[in-house]
DNA sequence: CGGTCTTAGTGGTCTCATTC
DNA sequence: GAATGAGACCACTAAGACCG
């Protein structure tokens, strides 16, 4: 289970938070104000280990490799998640950040819901498992890994009796440089379509808003979360499990939902302080979903050093 | 002319749909 | 019936374009 709370004081020293809520639309800008250093990595490490623990145990058991990092057999030592290719690690970082922000800044997010993040869904990243399998028999194997299907992140709000009354579903993206074109491609799709009238290159409309709009009312991740709770800690989550099952099997889904979009990366060189990538005054015109929307922008400087430093330190002294 | 941004191209697996 | 294509998703990099 994911039990480690976010390192609040380290976050406060590292980031300035500017949150706004307009009706059912929340926007949170997190700007780095302190350089990334070893102390920050040390502070975040327990949270990241906690987030990846379930997947680490699951994958290593599946593939049949030892969890002890000092195991001597060649190619048979624990390596998730650090052994993943760089692109995949970037993606994982964004997804953990989605959870971290949800927990650490719940007061500033739309609705001010006290979110719970009982466990992360990384074990459902199917291609990682087959990659680790390849790696176990050929440690020199190098290839890219496909992203996980379904929601990047799922959190829940429980009522006093432990029943799930709302779900937060996150889409998380990392980009090394958050320039206008890079962000536009994320939000509106790649610029590989052609305008039928002018012949100009235009966005293909397959971006984040498209994904969020068309996602099923009840996210697939909720079922995955339910299964993990059943497997890992059924006694303490009995009410949550039962209510999730009811929500999923209901003929007409009534579960309340918040959509979360997290964009993380390094500031563009020409970025001005406090400028935003997604306007905060009102939800984007492209957002058609009737659910609450929360946008989070995490603007870093030299963020790769944080990701690489963090992931290479997990489960190591 | 130099720095920054944009565009185009690349990798990787598996399944389902379409075409030959 | 077999080969090809597209779509699911995570991003980076090289080279050319642009701006001051």
PDB file of N, CA, C and O in Angstrom, chain A residues 93 194 244 250 298 312:
ATOM      1  N   UNK A  93       7.346   9.605 -13.541  1.00  0.00           N
ATOM      2  CA  UNK A  93       7.505  10.771 -12.675  1.00  0.00           C
ATOM      3  C   UNK A  93       6.239  11.623 -12.690  1.00  0.00           C
ATOM      4  O   UNK A  93       5.719  12.010 -11.636  1.00  0.00           O
ATOM      5  N   UNK A 194      -3.981  18.412 -41.820  1.00  0.00           N
ATOM      6  CA  UNK A 194      -3.957  19.498 -42.799  1.00  0.00           C
ATOM      7  C   UNK A 194      -5.323  20.156 -42.884  1.00  0.00           C
ATOM      8  O   UNK A 194      -6.337  19.470 -42.998  1.00  0.00           O
ATOM      9  N   UNK A 244     -17.120   0.754  -4.437  1.00  0.00           N
ATOM     10  CA  UNK A 244     -16.577   0.827  -5.797  1.00  0.00           C
ATOM     11  C   UNK A 244     -17.244  -0.208  -6.681  1.00  0.00           C
ATOM     12  O   UNK A 244     -17.560   0.059  -7.841  1.00  0.00           O
ATOM     13  N   UNK A 250     -23.374  -0.416 -11.316  1.00  0.00           N
ATOM     14  CA  UNK A 250     -24.647   0.309 -11.378  1.00  0.00           C
ATOM     15  C   UNK A 250     -25.065   0.526 -12.836  1.00  0.00           C
ATOM     16  O   UNK A 250     -24.240   0.786 -13.713  1.00  0.00           O
ATOM     17  N   UNK A 298       3.308  22.288 -13.205  1.00  0.00           N
ATOM     18  CA  UNK A 298       4.513  22.205 -12.374  1.00  0.00           C
ATOM     19  C   UNK A 298       5.693  22.676 -13.224  1.00  0.00           C
ATOM     20  O   UNK A 298       6.105  21.990 -14.162  1.00  0.00           O
ATOM     21  N   UNK A 312      17.358   7.006  -9.645  1.00  0.00           N
ATOM     22  CA  UNK A 312      18.565   6.202  -9.438  1.00  0.00           C
ATOM     23  C   UNK A 312      18.826   5.970  -7.950  1.00  0.00           C
ATOM     24  O   UNK A 312      19.633   5.128  -7.596  1.00  0.00           O
TER      25      UNK A 312
END
